[in-house]
Amino acid sequence: MIVLSRISSVVHVFFILIGIGFSMALAIGLHREFGMPSTSPFTMEIRRRVWWTLFVFVSGVQLILGRPAVSLVGVTVHLPANVDDHDLAVNMDVLPECGTGPTITSCLIAQVNLAKIANAVQVELLTHHLPTYQKAAALEQRISAWYHELPAHFSLDVPFEPRFDIPRRVLLWRSFHLRIVINRPFLFQRITAKSNLATSTGLIASCLAAADECVTSICAFLESTDNRRRGLTWYATCWLLTATFVQATCYIYEPGNALAPG
């Protein structure tokens, strides 16, 4: 309980601070796209990166805290280009052509697209508390489509140096967490109704599968490396709590379930 209390306090403080940053970004117009000669390609690219990074953070913390989803109404700024920092220059006339391989912004672009789905999930949960099965299945399908549209280098089978590998893992862990969040209301509904858990197919199965993937992936990574940065540890702890809570709830409710430990 002490750990949960501390995490909750940190998240609330972070929500306040990131909210201030997001409001400042709106105030100076980072959400607007400008062309030449109003601003240079370099400046516009930096504005895009800052805006969408803030959006990802705000979207994530609002989902965790159950706050209303951030609105993108009136946002015209484009996604950042898939180019590395060393390809940018202050005095450039045009941006270099976007690459298809991993760059410093690859994960940011993928994070933005996932955060937009997270916004839709948050709106549905806050509006209906328990979404319809069809709506939840549609959101689950959007997450699945997002995952399958990721470039091949997002697969964990592709070796990466830490500066690319860690953002990639955080991205995938976030997607597991989102699948848990959209599907767990159906799990808790079954438990509240004292019904048997259907764990072979459907949204409950997807929720439990996401929880298992999340725990397995995070634990395997932490056991395989000494590169445990504070920011990474924070993400890992937050999402492990969500995933293990789902698992523990199922194990307590149905100790004889096939998913329960022997």
PDB file of C-alpha atoms in Angstrom:
ATOM      1  CA  MET A   1       0.000   0.000   0.000  1.00  0.00           C
ATOM      2  CA  ILE A   2       2.904   2.342   0.729  1.00  0.00           C
ATOM      3  CA  VAL A   3       4.286   1.731  -2.761  1.00  0.00           C
ATOM      4  CA  LEU A   4       0.883   2.377  -4.344  1.00  0.00           C
ATOM      5  CA  SER A   5       0.461   5.562  -2.316  1.00  0.00           C
ATOM      6  CA  ARG A   6       3.853   6.873  -3.382  1.00  0.00           C
ATOM      7  CA  ILE A   7       3.240   6.040  -7.029  1.00  0.00           C
ATOM      8  CA  SER A   8      -0.150   7.751  -6.885  1.00  0.00           C
ATOM      9  CA  SER A   9       1.414  10.873  -5.368  1.00  0.00           C
ATOM     10  CA  VAL A  10       4.138  10.967  -8.010  1.00  0.00           C
ATOM     11  CA  VAL A  11       1.606  10.551 -10.823  1.00  0.00           C
ATOM     12  CA  HIS A  12      -0.557  13.390  -9.498  1.00  0.00           C
ATOM     13  CA  VAL A  13       2.445  15.702  -9.218  1.00  0.00           C
ATOM     14  CA  PHE A  14       3.532  14.723 -12.717  1.00  0.00           C
ATOM     15  CA  PHE A  15       0.005  15.391 -13.998  1.00  0.00           C
ATOM     16  CA  ILE A  16       0.136  18.924 -12.600  1.00  0.00           C
ATOM     17  CA  LEU A  17       3.588  19.658 -14.016  1.00  0.00           C
ATOM     18  CA  ILE A  18       2.939  18.166 -17.456  1.00  0.00           C
ATOM     19  CA  GLY A  19      -0.384  20.019 -17.507  1.00  0.00           C
ATOM     20  CA  ILE A  20       1.461  23.298 -17.000  1.00  0.00           C
ATOM     21  CA  GLY A  21       3.825  22.418 -19.833  1.00  0.00           C
ATOM     22  CA  PHE A  22       0.939  21.452 -22.106  1.00  0.00           C
ATOM     23  CA  SER A  23      -0.904  24.690 -21.369  1.00  0.00           C
ATOM     24  CA  MET A  24       2.230  26.693 -22.130  1.00  0.00           C
ATOM     25  CA  ALA A  25       2.597  24.815 -25.425  1.00  0.00           C
ATOM     26  CA  LEU A  26      -0.962  25.761 -26.358  1.00  0.00           C
ATOM     27  CA  ALA A  27      -0.358  29.363 -25.323  1.00  0.00           C
ATOM     28  CA  ILE A  28       2.624  29.752 -27.657  1.00  0.00           C
ATOM     29  CA  GLY A  29       0.912  27.910 -30.491  1.00  0.00           C
ATOM     30  CA  LEU A  30       2.965  24.727 -30.716  1.00  0.00           C
ATOM     31  CA  HIS A  31      -0.211  22.951 -31.826  1.00  0.00           C
ATOM     32  CA  ARG A  32      -0.322  24.990 -35.033  1.00  0.00           C
ATOM     33  CA  GLU A  33       1.483  24.191 -38.271  1.00  0.00           C
ATOM     34  CA  PHE A  34       3.241  27.098 -39.972  1.00  0.00           C
ATOM     35  CA  GLY A  35       4.978  27.284 -43.317  1.00  0.00           C
ATOM     36  CA  MET A  36       7.689  29.448 -44.792  1.00  0.00           C
ATOM     37  CA  PRO A  37       8.441  32.299 -44.335  1.00  0.00           C
ATOM     38  CA  SER A  38       6.698  32.317 -40.936  1.00  0.00           C
ATOM     39  CA  THR A  39       9.176  29.819 -39.555  1.00  0.00           C
ATOM     40  CA  SER A  40      12.098  27.736 -40.799  1.00  0.00           C
ATOM     41  CA  PRO A  41      11.864  23.971 -41.487  1.00  0.00           C
ATOM     42  CA  PHE A  42      14.232  23.312 -38.579  1.00  0.00           C
ATOM     43  CA  THR A  43      12.185  25.364 -36.111  1.00  0.00           C
ATOM     44  CA  MET A  44       8.925  23.812 -37.292  1.00  0.00           C
ATOM     45  CA  GLU A  45      10.340  20.313 -36.882  1.00  0.00           C
ATOM     46  CA  ILE A  46      11.443  21.045 -33.315  1.00  0.00           C
ATOM     47  CA  ARG A  47       7.995  22.483 -32.560  1.00  0.00           C
ATOM     48  CA  ARG A  48       6.401  19.273 -33.847  1.00  0.00           C
ATOM     49  CA  ARG A  49       8.623  17.094 -31.699  1.00  0.00           C
ATOM     50  CA  VAL A  50       7.944  19.116 -28.557  1.00  0.00           C
ATOM     51  CA  TRP A  51       4.180  19.249 -29.095  1.00  0.00           C
ATOM     52  CA  TRP A  52       3.697  15.563 -29.807  1.00  0.00           C
ATOM     53  CA  THR A  53       6.001  14.521 -26.965  1.00  0.00           C
ATOM     54  CA  LEU A  54       3.851  16.554 -24.584  1.00  0.00           C
ATOM     55  CA  PHE A  55       0.723  15.023 -26.097  1.00  0.00           C
ATOM     56  CA  VAL A  56       1.985  11.480 -25.486  1.00  0.00           C
ATOM     57  CA  PHE A  57       2.832  12.246 -21.856  1.00  0.00           C
ATOM     58  CA  VAL A  58      -0.473  14.023 -21.185  1.00  0.00           C
ATOM     59  CA  SER A  59      -2.485  11.264 -22.834  1.00  0.00           C
ATOM     60  CA  GLY A  60      -0.682   8.600 -20.817  1.00  0.00           C
ATOM     61  CA  VAL A  61      -1.081  10.214 -17.412  1.00  0.00           C
ATOM     62  CA  GLN A  62      -4.731  11.078 -18.054  1.00  0.00           C
ATOM     63  CA  LEU A  63      -5.430   7.441 -18.888  1.00  0.00           C
ATOM     64  CA  ILE A  64      -3.748   6.272 -15.677  1.00  0.00           C
ATOM     65  CA  LEU A  65      -5.586   8.806 -13.502  1.00  0.00           C
ATOM     66  CA  GLY A  66      -8.936   8.483 -15.259  1.00  0.00           C
ATOM     67  CA  ARG A  67      -9.012  12.128 -16.317  1.00  0.00           C
ATOM     68  CA  PRO A  68     -10.805  13.374 -19.463  1.00  0.00           C
ATOM     69  CA  ALA A  69      -8.885  12.688 -22.659  1.00  0.00           C
ATOM     70  CA  VAL A  70      -6.873  15.513 -24.183  1.00  0.00           C
ATOM     71  CA  SER A  71      -8.643  17.136 -27.121  1.00  0.00           C
ATOM     72  CA  LEU A  72      -7.013  17.438 -30.525  1.00  0.00           C
ATOM     73  CA  VAL A  73      -9.644  19.848 -31.831  1.00  0.00           C
ATOM     74  CA  GLY A  74      -7.857  22.697 -33.585  1.00  0.00           C
ATOM     75  CA  VAL A  75      -4.512  20.881 -33.633  1.00  0.00           C
ATOM     76  CA  THR A  76      -2.996  21.270 -37.102  1.00  0.00           C
ATOM     77  CA  VAL A  77       0.676  20.553 -36.447  1.00  0.00           C
ATOM     78  CA  HIS A  78       2.042  17.636 -38.463  1.00  0.00           C
ATOM     79  CA  LEU A  79       3.766  14.584 -37.061  1.00  0.00           C
ATOM     80  CA  PRO A  80       7.552  14.905 -36.794  1.00  0.00           C
ATOM     81  CA  ALA A  81       9.673  13.632 -39.649  1.00  0.00           C
ATOM     82  CA  ASN A  82      11.375  10.259 -39.328  1.00  0.00           C
ATOM     83  CA  VAL A  83      14.879  11.738 -39.453  1.00  0.00           C
ATOM     84  CA  ASP A  84      17.799  11.696 -37.035  1.00  0.00           C
ATOM     85  CA  ASP A  85      19.079  14.754 -35.218  1.00  0.00           C
ATOM     86  CA  HIS A  86      22.331  14.758 -37.179  1.00  0.00           C
ATOM     87  CA  ASP A  87      20.319  15.161 -40.405  1.00  0.00           C
ATOM     88  CA  LEU A  88      18.871  18.466 -39.203  1.00  0.00           C
ATOM     89  CA  ALA A  89      20.518  21.868 -39.550  1.00  0.00           C
ATOM     90  CA  VAL A  90      19.381  25.262 -38.316  1.00  0.00           C
ATOM     91  CA  ASN A  91      19.875  26.896 -41.726  1.00  0.00           C
ATOM     92  CA  MET A  92      18.332  24.161 -43.904  1.00  0.00           C
ATOM     93  CA  ASP A  93      15.832  25.208 -46.576  1.00  0.00           C
ATOM     94  CA  VAL A  94      13.903  21.922 -46.595  1.00  0.00           C
ATOM     95  CA  LEU A  95      13.785  18.888 -44.348  1.00  0.00           C
ATOM     96  CA  PRO A  96      15.645  15.784 -45.519  1.00  0.00           C
ATOM     97  CA  GLU A  97      13.588  12.914 -46.891  1.00  0.00           C
ATOM     98  CA  CYS A  98      12.040  10.729 -44.208  1.00  0.00           C
ATOM     99  CA  GLY A  99      13.704   7.369 -43.679  1.00  0.00           C
ATOM    100  CA  THR A 100      12.093   3.991 -43.134  1.00  0.00           C
ATOM    101  CA  GLY A 101      14.534   2.681 -40.539  1.00  0.00           C
ATOM    102  CA  PRO A 102      14.860   3.449 -36.831  1.00  0.00           C
ATOM    103  CA  THR A 103      15.576   7.086 -35.975  1.00  0.00           C
ATOM    104  CA  ILE A 104      15.333   9.274 -32.912  1.00  0.00           C
ATOM    105  CA  THR A 105      11.680   9.993 -33.756  1.00  0.00           C
ATOM    106  CA  SER A 106      10.539   6.507 -34.843  1.00  0.00           C
ATOM    107  CA  CYS A 107       9.111   5.608 -31.455  1.00  0.00           C
ATOM    108  CA  LEU A 108       7.627   9.076 -30.975  1.00  0.00           C
ATOM    109  CA  ILE A 109       5.593   8.719 -34.172  1.00  0.00           C
ATOM    110  CA  ALA A 110       4.375   5.279 -33.083  1.00  0.00           C
ATOM    111  CA  GLN A 111       3.647   6.601 -29.580  1.00  0.00           C
ATOM    112  CA  VAL A 112       1.509   9.410 -30.996  1.00  0.00           C
ATOM    113  CA  ASN A 113      -0.577   6.990 -33.045  1.00  0.00           C
ATOM    114  CA  LEU A 114      -1.056   4.740 -30.008  1.00  0.00           C
ATOM    115  CA  ALA A 115      -1.917   7.733 -27.804  1.00  0.00           C
ATOM    116  CA  LYS A 116      -4.690   8.700 -30.215  1.00  0.00           C
ATOM    117  CA  ILE A 117      -6.188   5.239 -29.722  1.00  0.00           C
ATOM    118  CA  ALA A 118      -5.723   5.642 -25.960  1.00  0.00           C
ATOM    119  CA  ASN A 119      -7.740   8.862 -26.171  1.00  0.00           C
ATOM    120  CA  ALA A 120     -10.597   6.967 -27.817  1.00  0.00           C
ATOM    121  CA  VAL A 121     -10.371   4.293 -25.111  1.00  0.00           C
ATOM    122  CA  GLN A 122     -10.472   6.930 -22.381  1.00  0.00           C
ATOM    123  CA  VAL A 123     -13.493   8.672 -23.904  1.00  0.00           C
ATOM    124  CA  GLU A 124     -15.351   5.363 -24.099  1.00  0.00           C
ATOM    125  CA  LEU A 125     -14.543   4.367 -20.515  1.00  0.00           C
ATOM    126  CA  LEU A 126     -15.454   7.758 -19.059  1.00  0.00           C
ATOM    127  CA  THR A 127     -18.666   7.951 -21.080  1.00  0.00           C
ATOM    128  CA  HIS A 128     -20.020   4.466 -20.476  1.00  0.00           C
ATOM    129  CA  HIS A 129     -17.843   3.002 -17.696  1.00  0.00           C
ATOM    130  CA  LEU A 130     -18.558  -0.417 -19.200  1.00  0.00           C
ATOM    131  CA  PRO A 131     -18.291  -0.153 -22.992  1.00  0.00           C
ATOM    132  CA  THR A 132     -20.420  -2.315 -25.212  1.00  0.00           C
ATOM    133  CA  TYR A 133     -18.731  -5.534 -26.249  1.00  0.00           C
ATOM    134  CA  GLN A 134     -18.750  -4.397 -29.880  1.00  0.00           C
ATOM    135  CA  LYS A 135     -17.130  -1.042 -29.065  1.00  0.00           C
ATOM    136  CA  ALA A 136     -14.434  -2.617 -26.921  1.00  0.00           C
ATOM    137  CA  ALA A 137     -13.750  -5.205 -29.617  1.00  0.00           C
ATOM    138  CA  ALA A 138     -13.428  -2.416 -32.190  1.00  0.00           C
ATOM    139  CA  LEU A 139     -10.915  -0.572 -30.001  1.00  0.00           C
ATOM    140  CA  GLU A 140      -9.020  -3.803 -29.436  1.00  0.00           C
ATOM    141  CA  GLN A 141      -8.913  -4.240 -33.207  1.00  0.00           C
ATOM    142  CA  ARG A 142      -7.504  -0.727 -33.613  1.00  0.00           C
ATOM    143  CA  ILE A 143      -4.687  -1.582 -31.213  1.00  0.00           C
ATOM    144  CA  SER A 144      -4.025  -4.805 -33.110  1.00  0.00           C
ATOM    145  CA  ALA A 145      -3.986  -2.960 -36.441  1.00  0.00           C
ATOM    146  CA  TRP A 146      -1.597  -0.358 -35.001  1.00  0.00           C
ATOM    147  CA  TYR A 147       0.733  -3.111 -33.834  1.00  0.00           C
ATOM    148  CA  HIS A 148       0.761  -4.928 -37.163  1.00  0.00           C
ATOM    149  CA  GLU A 149       1.448  -1.685 -39.024  1.00  0.00           C
ATOM    150  CA  LEU A 150       4.630  -1.050 -37.040  1.00  0.00           C
ATOM    151  CA  PRO A 151       7.831  -1.312 -39.098  1.00  0.00           C
ATOM    152  CA  ALA A 152       9.705  -4.602 -38.813  1.00  0.00           C
ATOM    153  CA  HIS A 153      12.437  -3.068 -36.643  1.00  0.00           C
ATOM    154  CA  PHE A 154       9.962  -2.709 -33.769  1.00  0.00           C
ATOM    155  CA  SER A 155      10.084  -6.467 -33.279  1.00  0.00           C
ATOM    156  CA  LEU A 156      12.021  -7.384 -30.145  1.00  0.00           C
ATOM    157  CA  ASP A 157      13.843  -9.999 -32.209  1.00  0.00           C
ATOM    158  CA  VAL A 158      15.742  -7.187 -33.941  1.00  0.00           C
ATOM    159  CA  PRO A 159      18.817  -6.234 -31.865  1.00  0.00           C
ATOM    160  CA  PHE A 160      19.124  -2.536 -31.032  1.00  0.00           C
ATOM    161  CA  GLU A 161      21.437  -0.330 -29.055  1.00  0.00           C
ATOM    162  CA  PRO A 162      19.873   0.944 -25.779  1.00  0.00           C
ATOM    163  CA  ARG A 163      18.908   4.387 -27.129  1.00  0.00           C
ATOM    164  CA  PHE A 164      16.520   2.656 -29.558  1.00  0.00           C
ATOM    165  CA  ASP A 165      15.760  -0.529 -27.641  1.00  0.00           C
ATOM    166  CA  ILE A 166      14.413   1.069 -24.459  1.00  0.00           C
ATOM    167  CA  PRO A 167      11.938   3.429 -26.211  1.00  0.00           C
ATOM    168  CA  ARG A 168      10.784   0.469 -28.316  1.00  0.00           C
ATOM    169  CA  ARG A 169      10.117  -1.627 -25.217  1.00  0.00           C
ATOM    170  CA  VAL A 170       8.288   1.208 -23.464  1.00  0.00           C
ATOM    171  CA  LEU A 171       6.110   1.575 -26.552  1.00  0.00           C
ATOM    172  CA  LEU A 172       5.186  -2.116 -26.607  1.00  0.00           C
ATOM    173  CA  TRP A 173       4.588  -2.216 -22.845  1.00  0.00           C
ATOM    174  CA  ARG A 174       2.265   0.755 -23.206  1.00  0.00           C
ATOM    175  CA  SER A 175       0.270  -1.139 -25.839  1.00  0.00           C
ATOM    176  CA  PHE A 176      -0.106  -4.119 -23.461  1.00  0.00           C
ATOM    177  CA  HIS A 177      -1.338  -1.743 -20.764  1.00  0.00           C
ATOM    178  CA  LEU A 178      -3.895  -0.209 -23.111  1.00  0.00           C
ATOM    179  CA  ARG A 179      -5.289  -3.626 -24.028  1.00  0.00           C
ATOM    180  CA  ILE A 180      -5.670  -4.408 -20.331  1.00  0.00           C
ATOM    181  CA  VAL A 181      -7.439  -1.120 -19.622  1.00  0.00           C
ATOM    182  CA  ILE A 182     -10.035  -1.489 -22.379  1.00  0.00           C
ATOM    183  CA  ASN A 183     -10.823  -5.134 -21.593  1.00  0.00           C
ATOM    184  CA  ARG A 184     -10.607  -5.429 -17.813  1.00  0.00           C
ATOM    185  CA  PRO A 185     -14.111  -3.971 -17.164  1.00  0.00           C
ATOM    186  CA  PHE A 186     -15.525  -7.164 -18.686  1.00  0.00           C
ATOM    187  CA  LEU A 187     -13.302  -9.276 -16.450  1.00  0.00           C
ATOM    188  CA  PHE A 188     -14.377  -7.422 -13.311  1.00  0.00           C
ATOM    189  CA  GLN A 189     -18.017  -7.579 -14.410  1.00  0.00           C
ATOM    190  CA  ARG A 190     -17.838 -11.376 -14.579  1.00  0.00           C
ATOM    191  CA  ILE A 191     -16.185 -11.539 -11.176  1.00  0.00           C
ATOM    192  CA  THR A 192     -18.770  -9.203  -9.628  1.00  0.00           C
ATOM    193  CA  ALA A 193     -21.554 -11.365 -11.063  1.00  0.00           C
ATOM    194  CA  LYS A 194     -19.780 -14.474  -9.699  1.00  0.00           C
ATOM    195  CA  SER A 195     -19.748 -16.012 -13.171  1.00  0.00           C
ATOM    196  CA  ASN A 196     -17.200 -18.396 -14.592  1.00  0.00           C
ATOM    197  CA  LEU A 197     -14.300 -16.727 -16.362  1.00  0.00           C
ATOM    198  CA  ALA A 198     -14.168 -17.472 -20.072  1.00  0.00           C
ATOM    199  CA  THR A 199     -10.416 -17.384 -20.604  1.00  0.00           C
ATOM    200  CA  SER A 200     -10.133 -19.164 -23.938  1.00  0.00           C
ATOM    201  CA  THR A 201     -11.552 -16.522 -26.282  1.00  0.00           C
ATOM    202  CA  GLY A 202     -13.012 -13.031 -26.246  1.00  0.00           C
ATOM    203  CA  LEU A 203     -12.080  -9.817 -24.484  1.00  0.00           C
ATOM    204  CA  ILE A 204     -11.372 -11.433 -21.111  1.00  0.00           C
ATOM    205  CA  ALA A 205      -8.893 -13.765 -22.779  1.00  0.00           C
ATOM    206  CA  SER A 206      -7.312 -10.774 -24.504  1.00  0.00           C
ATOM    207  CA  CYS A 207      -7.045  -8.916 -21.190  1.00  0.00           C
ATOM    208  CA  LEU A 208      -5.325 -11.847 -19.495  1.00  0.00           C
ATOM    209  CA  ALA A 209      -3.067 -12.435 -22.494  1.00  0.00           C
ATOM    210  CA  ALA A 210      -1.984  -8.784 -22.469  1.00  0.00           C
ATOM    211  CA  ALA A 211      -1.300  -8.966 -18.733  1.00  0.00           C
ATOM    212  CA  ASP A 212       0.785 -12.099 -19.207  1.00  0.00           C
ATOM    213  CA  GLU A 213       2.715 -10.584 -22.129  1.00  0.00           C
ATOM    214  CA  CYS A 214       3.341  -7.422 -20.129  1.00  0.00           C
ATOM    215  CA  VAL A 215       4.671  -9.220 -17.049  1.00  0.00           C
ATOM    216  CA  THR A 216       6.737 -11.690 -19.063  1.00  0.00           C
ATOM    217  CA  SER A 217       8.293  -9.017 -21.277  1.00  0.00           C
ATOM    218  CA  ILE A 218       9.153  -6.580 -18.486  1.00  0.00           C
ATOM    219  CA  CYS A 219      10.540  -9.218 -16.122  1.00  0.00           C
ATOM    220  CA  ALA A 220      12.582 -10.882 -18.859  1.00  0.00           C
ATOM    221  CA  PHE A 221      14.114  -7.561 -19.838  1.00  0.00           C
ATOM    222  CA  LEU A 222      14.933  -6.483 -16.283  1.00  0.00           C
ATOM    223  CA  GLU A 223      16.522  -9.854 -15.568  1.00  0.00           C
ATOM    224  CA  SER A 224      18.650  -9.661 -18.705  1.00  0.00           C
ATOM    225  CA  THR A 225      20.200  -6.231 -18.197  1.00  0.00           C
ATOM    226  CA  ASP A 226      21.772  -3.955 -15.626  1.00  0.00           C
ATOM    227  CA  ASN A 227      20.634  -0.911 -17.609  1.00  0.00           C
ATOM    228  CA  ARG A 228      17.804  -0.026 -15.221  1.00  0.00           C
ATOM    229  CA  ARG A 229      17.403   3.693 -15.575  1.00  0.00           C
ATOM    230  CA  ARG A 230      15.087   5.495 -13.199  1.00  0.00           C
ATOM    231  CA  GLY A 231      12.627   6.486 -15.917  1.00  0.00           C
ATOM    232  CA  LEU A 232      12.485   2.949 -17.266  1.00  0.00           C
ATOM    233  CA  THR A 233      11.983   1.521 -13.778  1.00  0.00           C
ATOM    234  CA  TRP A 234       9.087   3.911 -13.229  1.00  0.00           C
ATOM    235  CA  TYR A 235       7.326   2.753 -16.388  1.00  0.00           C
ATOM    236  CA  ALA A 236       8.005  -0.899 -15.611  1.00  0.00           C
ATOM    237  CA  THR A 237       6.647  -0.621 -12.061  1.00  0.00           C
ATOM    238  CA  CYS A 238       3.522   1.233 -13.137  1.00  0.00           C
ATOM    239  CA  TRP A 239       2.562  -1.268 -15.818  1.00  0.00           C
ATOM    240  CA  LEU A 240       3.583  -4.301 -13.773  1.00  0.00           C
ATOM    241  CA  LEU A 241       1.164  -3.198 -11.057  1.00  0.00           C
ATOM    242  CA  THR A 242      -1.669  -2.972 -13.570  1.00  0.00           C
ATOM    243  CA  ALA A 243      -0.898  -6.352 -15.116  1.00  0.00           C
ATOM    244  CA  THR A 244      -0.235  -8.272 -11.902  1.00  0.00           C
ATOM    245  CA  PHE A 245      -3.386  -6.864 -10.288  1.00  0.00           C
ATOM    246  CA  VAL A 246      -5.421  -8.411 -13.097  1.00  0.00           C
ATOM    247  CA  GLN A 247      -3.597 -11.719 -12.734  1.00  0.00           C
ATOM    248  CA  ALA A 248      -3.890 -11.779  -8.942  1.00  0.00           C
ATOM    249  CA  THR A 249      -7.597 -10.965  -9.102  1.00  0.00           C
ATOM    250  CA  CYS A 250      -8.196 -13.931 -11.402  1.00  0.00           C
ATOM    251  CA  TYR A 251      -6.093 -16.282  -9.304  1.00  0.00           C
ATOM    252  CA  ILE A 252      -7.942 -15.323  -6.112  1.00  0.00           C
ATOM    253  CA  TYR A 253     -11.352 -15.610  -7.767  1.00  0.00           C
ATOM    254  CA  GLU A 254     -10.654 -18.937  -9.483  1.00  0.00           C
ATOM    255  CA  PRO A 255      -7.687 -20.705  -7.837  1.00  0.00           C
ATOM    256  CA  GLY A 256      -8.361 -23.757  -9.970  1.00  0.00           C
ATOM    257  CA  ASN A 257      -8.205 -21.864 -13.243  1.00  0.00           C
ATOM    258  CA  ALA A 258      -5.732 -23.167 -15.799  1.00  0.00           C
ATOM    259  CA  LEU A 259      -3.945 -19.819 -15.695  1.00  0.00           C
ATOM    260  CA  ALA A 260      -3.366 -20.006 -11.953  1.00  0.00           C
ATOM    261  CA  PRO A 261       0.096 -21.062 -10.773  1.00  0.00           C
ATOM    262  CA  GLY A 262       0.440 -24.640  -9.603  1.00  0.00           C
TER     263      GLY A 262
END
